[in-house]
Amino acid sequence: MQLIDTHVHVNFDLFKEDLDSVCNRWQSAGVSKLVHSCVHPDEFESIKQLCLRFPQLYCSVGLHPLDAQKWQGEKTYQQILQSAKSHPKVVAIGEMGLDFYKDDQQELQKEVFWQQLIIAQQLNKPVIIHCRDAATSLQDILCKFIREKGKVTGVMHCWAGNPEETQWFLDLGMYISFSGVVTFKNAKTVHSSAAIVPGDRLLIETDCPFLAPSPYRGKRNEPAYVIHVAEKLAQIRGVSLDTIARQTYDNACRLFNI
């Protein structure tokens, strides 16, 4: 059984002292590939070095919506564009998107999101989308972009939306990725969404070091724990763990072209 953790942040200081041990554990858990997300293009060089250190690791480059104020127009646009073109292990643009839960710079977030969609389309790469308390606005932007610029593909990462919102993004061609949140007993909305995603659009992730799944909730998350996400999805969807592993592995390889 092979697994792909499609969203990690192992460059964070929380992993500084024991990353080799973390790697040994993800290998023992059957995680054979990982996609390292990027929250600011300035961290891309360190992420790229990790991709060279760990052959299983692929990566993205982009600007997180909560860092939208750090967008410096053409300078940041070119930084993301050139970084994405600089190495074959860059498989996506992001993470990008909208987060209206913590940030009131909504118009700036929308503009930064739009610019990164243009980069992704120009390079024919998928996008990694962060969406929190902003599903309606994000849907509107994607619809407008597809209408005016053409098709874009990607993943709604760490998805916690309701089934109606889930269907919006499925209809736009997006993949849906579930994190450790789906293992929480009170995450009924997420459970309902996880039940309706077609098997060929389903992905799994840890979003480590955040959101550790049960039974590790409250502790540092790490890629080895993605198997608990897969197990919970198998339970919700009434299929075997092997089925979830195979579907999510094949889907990730297809989406990220790895």
Short mmCIF file of C-alpha atoms in Angstrom, two decimals:
data_model
loop_
_atom_site.label_atom_id
_atom_site.label_comp_id
_atom_site.label_asym_id
_atom_site.label_seq_id
_atom_site.Cartn_x
_atom_site.Cartn_y
_atom_site.Cartn_z
CA MET A 1 0.00 0.00 0.00
CA GLN A 2 1.32 3.43 -1.02
CA LEU A 3 0.12 6.79 0.26
CA ILE A 4 0.71 10.38 -0.85
CA ASP A 5 0.50 13.21 1.67
CA THR A 6 -0.50 16.08 -0.60
CA HIS A 7 0.12 18.96 1.81
CA VAL A 8 3.01 19.26 4.28
CA HIS A 9 5.12 22.01 5.84
CA VAL A 10 8.17 20.10 7.08
CA ASN A 11 10.40 23.17 6.64
CA PHE A 12 8.93 24.63 9.82
CA ASP A 13 11.20 24.88 12.87
CA LEU A 14 9.10 22.27 14.69
CA PHE A 15 10.83 19.65 12.52
CA LYS A 16 14.32 21.10 12.71
CA GLU A 17 15.71 18.68 15.28
CA ASP A 18 14.31 15.34 14.08
CA LEU A 19 13.39 15.54 10.40
CA ASP A 20 15.32 12.39 9.52
CA SER A 21 13.32 10.47 12.13
CA VAL A 22 10.11 12.00 10.79
CA CYS A 23 11.13 10.77 7.33
CA ASN A 24 11.78 7.26 8.65
CA ARG A 25 8.31 7.21 10.18
CA TRP A 26 6.55 8.36 7.02
CA GLN A 27 8.38 5.70 5.03
CA SER A 28 7.38 3.05 7.57
CA ALA A 29 3.76 4.20 7.30
CA GLY A 30 3.77 3.69 3.52
CA VAL A 31 3.99 7.36 2.51
CA SER A 32 6.01 7.17 -0.69
CA LYS A 33 5.42 10.70 -2.01
CA LEU A 34 4.68 14.09 -0.45
CA VAL A 35 3.84 17.56 -1.75
CA HIS A 36 5.38 20.39 0.24
CA SER A 37 3.27 23.53 0.21
CA CYS A 38 4.71 27.05 0.22
CA VAL A 39 3.23 30.04 2.06
CA HIS A 40 5.66 32.70 0.75
CA PRO A 41 8.05 32.59 -2.22
CA ASP A 42 10.92 33.63 0.07
CA GLU A 43 10.82 30.16 1.63
CA PHE A 44 11.04 28.40 -1.72
CA GLU A 45 14.82 27.94 -1.68
CA SER A 46 14.70 26.13 1.66
CA ILE A 47 11.83 23.96 0.41
CA LYS A 48 13.75 23.15 -2.77
CA GLN A 49 16.73 22.02 -0.68
CA LEU A 50 14.43 19.66 1.22
CA CYS A 51 13.20 18.25 -2.10
CA LEU A 52 16.80 17.52 -3.04
CA ARG A 53 17.43 15.96 0.37
CA PHE A 54 14.32 13.75 0.30
CA PRO A 55 13.61 12.17 -3.12
CA GLN A 56 9.96 11.51 -2.17
CA LEU A 57 9.26 15.23 -1.75
CA TYR A 58 7.73 17.49 -4.40
CA CYS A 59 6.70 21.11 -3.86
CA SER A 60 4.74 24.19 -4.82
CA VAL A 61 5.50 27.91 -4.73
CA GLY A 62 3.05 30.68 -3.94
CA LEU A 63 1.75 33.25 -1.47
CA HIS A 64 -0.74 32.40 1.28
CA PRO A 65 -3.81 34.68 1.51
CA LEU A 66 -2.93 35.72 5.07
CA ASP A 67 0.33 37.10 3.63
CA ALA A 68 -1.40 39.00 0.83
CA GLN A 69 -0.05 42.30 2.17
CA LYS A 70 3.44 41.06 1.23
CA TRP A 71 2.55 40.97 -2.46
CA GLN A 72 4.84 43.41 -4.29
CA GLY A 73 3.21 43.48 -7.67
CA GLU A 74 5.36 42.44 -10.61
CA LYS A 75 8.30 41.61 -8.33
CA THR A 76 6.39 38.89 -6.45
CA TYR A 77 4.68 37.73 -9.64
CA GLN A 78 8.04 37.14 -11.30
CA GLN A 79 9.48 35.59 -8.14
CA ILE A 80 6.75 32.94 -8.12
CA LEU A 81 6.85 32.46 -11.89
CA GLN A 82 10.61 32.04 -12.11
CA SER A 83 10.80 29.84 -9.01
CA ALA A 84 8.14 27.54 -10.46
CA LYS A 85 10.12 27.27 -13.69
CA SER A 86 13.42 26.70 -11.92
CA HIS A 87 13.09 23.08 -10.86
CA PRO A 88 11.18 20.01 -12.12
CA LYS A 89 10.01 19.13 -8.61
CA VAL A 90 7.73 22.19 -8.54
CA VAL A 91 4.36 20.58 -9.30
CA ALA A 92 1.86 23.30 -8.29
CA ILE A 93 1.28 26.98 -7.52
CA GLY A 94 0.19 27.82 -4.00
CA GLU A 95 -0.91 27.69 -1.46
CA MET A 96 -3.13 30.54 -2.48
CA GLY A 97 -6.75 31.49 -2.00
CA LEU A 98 -8.95 33.43 0.41
CA ASP A 99 -9.10 33.48 4.20
CA PHE A 100 -11.76 35.83 5.57
CA TYR A 101 -11.66 34.30 9.07
CA LYS A 102 -8.54 36.12 10.24
CA ASP A 103 -7.98 38.85 7.65
CA ASP A 104 -10.16 41.72 6.50
CA GLN A 105 -8.05 42.61 3.43
CA GLN A 106 -10.55 40.89 1.20
CA GLU A 107 -10.02 42.86 -2.00
CA LEU A 108 -6.24 42.51 -1.77
CA GLN A 109 -6.58 38.76 -1.20
CA LYS A 110 -8.79 38.48 -4.27
CA GLU A 111 -6.29 40.31 -6.47
CA VAL A 112 -3.34 38.23 -5.23
CA PHE A 113 -5.35 35.05 -5.79
CA TRP A 114 -6.22 36.13 -9.34
CA GLN A 115 -2.60 36.88 -10.21
CA GLN A 116 -1.47 33.46 -9.01
CA LEU A 117 -4.20 31.78 -11.04
CA ILE A 118 -2.70 33.50 -14.09
CA ILE A 119 0.75 32.11 -13.24
CA ALA A 120 -0.64 28.61 -12.81
CA GLN A 121 -2.46 28.75 -16.13
CA GLN A 122 0.60 30.15 -17.89
CA LEU A 123 2.71 27.24 -16.62
CA ASN A 124 -0.06 24.63 -16.96
CA LYS A 125 0.28 23.70 -13.29
CA PRO A 126 -2.47 22.94 -10.77
CA VAL A 127 -3.26 25.27 -7.88
CA ILE A 128 -3.34 24.49 -4.17
CA ILE A 129 -6.24 26.49 -2.74
CA HIS A 130 -6.70 27.59 0.87
CA CYS A 131 -10.30 28.60 1.56
CA ARG A 132 -11.64 29.61 4.98
CA ASP A 133 -14.94 31.42 5.50
CA ALA A 134 -14.77 32.50 1.86
CA ALA A 135 -16.33 29.78 -0.27
CA THR A 136 -18.85 32.03 -2.04
CA SER A 137 -16.25 34.64 -2.99
CA LEU A 138 -13.77 32.00 -4.05
CA GLN A 139 -16.32 30.26 -6.22
CA ASP A 140 -17.16 33.60 -7.86
CA ILE A 141 -13.51 34.27 -8.67
CA LEU A 142 -12.92 30.82 -10.10
CA CYS A 143 -16.05 31.07 -12.26
CA LYS A 144 -14.96 34.49 -13.52
CA PHE A 145 -11.42 33.28 -14.21
CA ILE A 146 -12.59 30.22 -16.12
CA ARG A 147 -15.04 32.34 -18.09
CA GLU A 148 -12.49 35.03 -19.00
CA LYS A 149 -9.16 33.18 -19.04
CA GLY A 150 -9.97 29.50 -19.46
CA LYS A 151 -9.65 26.28 -17.52
CA VAL A 152 -7.67 25.92 -14.30
CA THR A 153 -7.36 22.83 -12.15
CA GLY A 154 -6.25 22.18 -8.60
CA VAL A 155 -7.18 21.08 -5.12
CA MET A 156 -9.24 22.55 -2.30
CA HIS A 157 -6.82 21.68 0.47
CA CYS A 158 -7.69 20.89 4.10
CA TRP A 159 -11.32 21.06 3.05
CA ALA A 160 -13.91 21.79 5.72
CA GLY A 161 -16.82 23.09 3.66
CA ASN A 162 -20.35 21.75 3.63
CA PRO A 163 -21.66 19.38 0.91
CA GLU A 164 -23.22 22.20 -1.11
CA GLU A 165 -19.92 24.10 -1.20
CA THR A 166 -18.07 20.87 -1.94
CA GLN A 167 -20.26 20.34 -4.99
CA TRP A 168 -19.55 23.89 -6.20
CA PHE A 169 -15.86 23.15 -6.48
CA LEU A 170 -16.32 19.66 -7.84
CA ASP A 171 -18.43 21.21 -10.60
CA LEU A 172 -15.51 23.55 -11.36
CA GLY A 173 -13.19 20.58 -11.79
CA MET A 174 -11.40 20.79 -8.48
CA TYR A 175 -10.09 17.92 -6.38
CA ILE A 176 -11.00 17.85 -2.68
CA SER A 177 -8.39 17.03 -0.03
CA PHE A 178 -9.23 16.04 3.52
CA SER A 179 -6.94 16.46 6.52
CA GLY A 180 -6.94 15.25 10.11
CA VAL A 181 -10.08 17.33 10.70
CA VAL A 182 -12.09 14.49 9.13
CA THR A 183 -11.08 12.25 12.06
CA PHE A 184 -12.61 14.58 14.65
CA LYS A 185 -15.85 13.25 16.14
CA ASN A 186 -17.65 16.59 15.98
CA ALA A 187 -16.69 17.32 12.34
CA LYS A 188 -20.09 16.19 11.04
CA THR A 189 -20.13 18.65 8.14
CA VAL A 190 -16.74 17.44 6.95
CA HIS A 191 -17.91 13.83 7.24
CA SER A 192 -20.91 14.63 5.05
CA SER A 193 -18.69 16.29 2.44
CA ALA A 194 -16.24 13.38 2.49
CA ALA A 195 -19.06 11.01 1.62
CA ILE A 196 -19.99 12.75 -1.65
CA VAL A 197 -16.64 13.35 -3.34
CA PRO A 198 -16.20 11.06 -6.35
CA GLY A 199 -13.42 8.52 -6.02
CA ASP A 200 -11.44 10.11 -8.83
CA ARG A 201 -11.34 13.54 -7.11
CA LEU A 202 -10.39 12.54 -3.59
CA LEU A 203 -7.06 13.44 -1.93
CA ILE A 204 -5.59 13.14 1.57
CA GLU A 205 -3.14 15.30 3.49
CA THR A 206 -1.84 16.11 6.93
CA ASP A 207 -1.19 19.89 6.61
CA CYS A 208 1.50 19.10 9.17
CA PRO A 209 2.56 20.36 11.64
CA PHE A 210 -1.06 21.50 12.10
CA LEU A 211 -4.30 19.60 12.73
CA ALA A 212 -3.00 16.25 13.91
CA PRO A 213 -5.66 13.56 13.49
CA SER A 214 -7.11 11.46 16.26
CA PRO A 215 -5.48 9.87 18.24
CA TYR A 216 -2.72 12.54 18.12
CA ARG A 217 -4.96 15.60 18.30
CA GLY A 218 -3.21 18.51 20.01
CA LYS A 219 0.27 17.21 19.23
CA ARG A 220 2.64 18.03 16.39
CA ASN A 221 1.33 16.53 13.19
CA GLU A 222 3.61 14.69 10.76
CA PRO A 223 3.27 12.91 7.39
CA ALA A 224 3.12 9.39 8.87
CA TYR A 225 -0.25 10.30 10.39
CA VAL A 226 -1.90 10.66 6.99
CA ILE A 227 -2.85 6.99 7.24
CA HIS A 228 -5.38 7.93 9.94
CA VAL A 229 -7.06 10.29 7.46
CA ALA A 230 -7.22 7.46 4.93
CA GLU A 231 -8.66 5.07 7.51
CA LYS A 232 -11.41 7.52 8.48
CA LEU A 233 -12.31 8.17 4.84
CA ALA A 234 -12.55 4.41 4.27
CA GLN A 235 -14.95 4.16 7.20
CA ILE A 236 -17.09 7.10 6.05
CA ARG A 237 -17.25 5.92 2.46
CA GLY A 238 -17.74 2.22 3.25
CA VAL A 239 -14.71 1.01 1.31
CA SER A 240 -11.40 -0.62 2.20
CA LEU A 241 -8.29 1.24 3.27
CA ASP A 242 -6.54 -0.19 0.22
CA THR A 243 -9.20 1.38 -2.00
CA ILE A 244 -8.71 4.83 -0.45
CA ALA A 245 -4.93 4.48 -0.69
CA ARG A 246 -5.07 3.48 -4.34
CA GLN A 247 -7.59 6.16 -5.33
CA THR A 248 -5.82 9.02 -3.55
CA TYR A 249 -2.41 7.90 -4.78
CA ASP A 250 -3.56 7.71 -8.39
CA ASN A 251 -5.44 11.01 -8.11
CA ALA A 252 -2.44 12.86 -6.68
CA CYS A 253 -0.10 11.49 -9.35
CA ARG A 254 -2.56 12.59 -12.04
CA LEU A 255 -3.23 16.06 -10.63
CA PHE A 256 0.39 16.92 -9.88
CA ASN A 257 1.83 15.02 -12.86
CA ILE A 258 4.22 12.99 -10.69
#
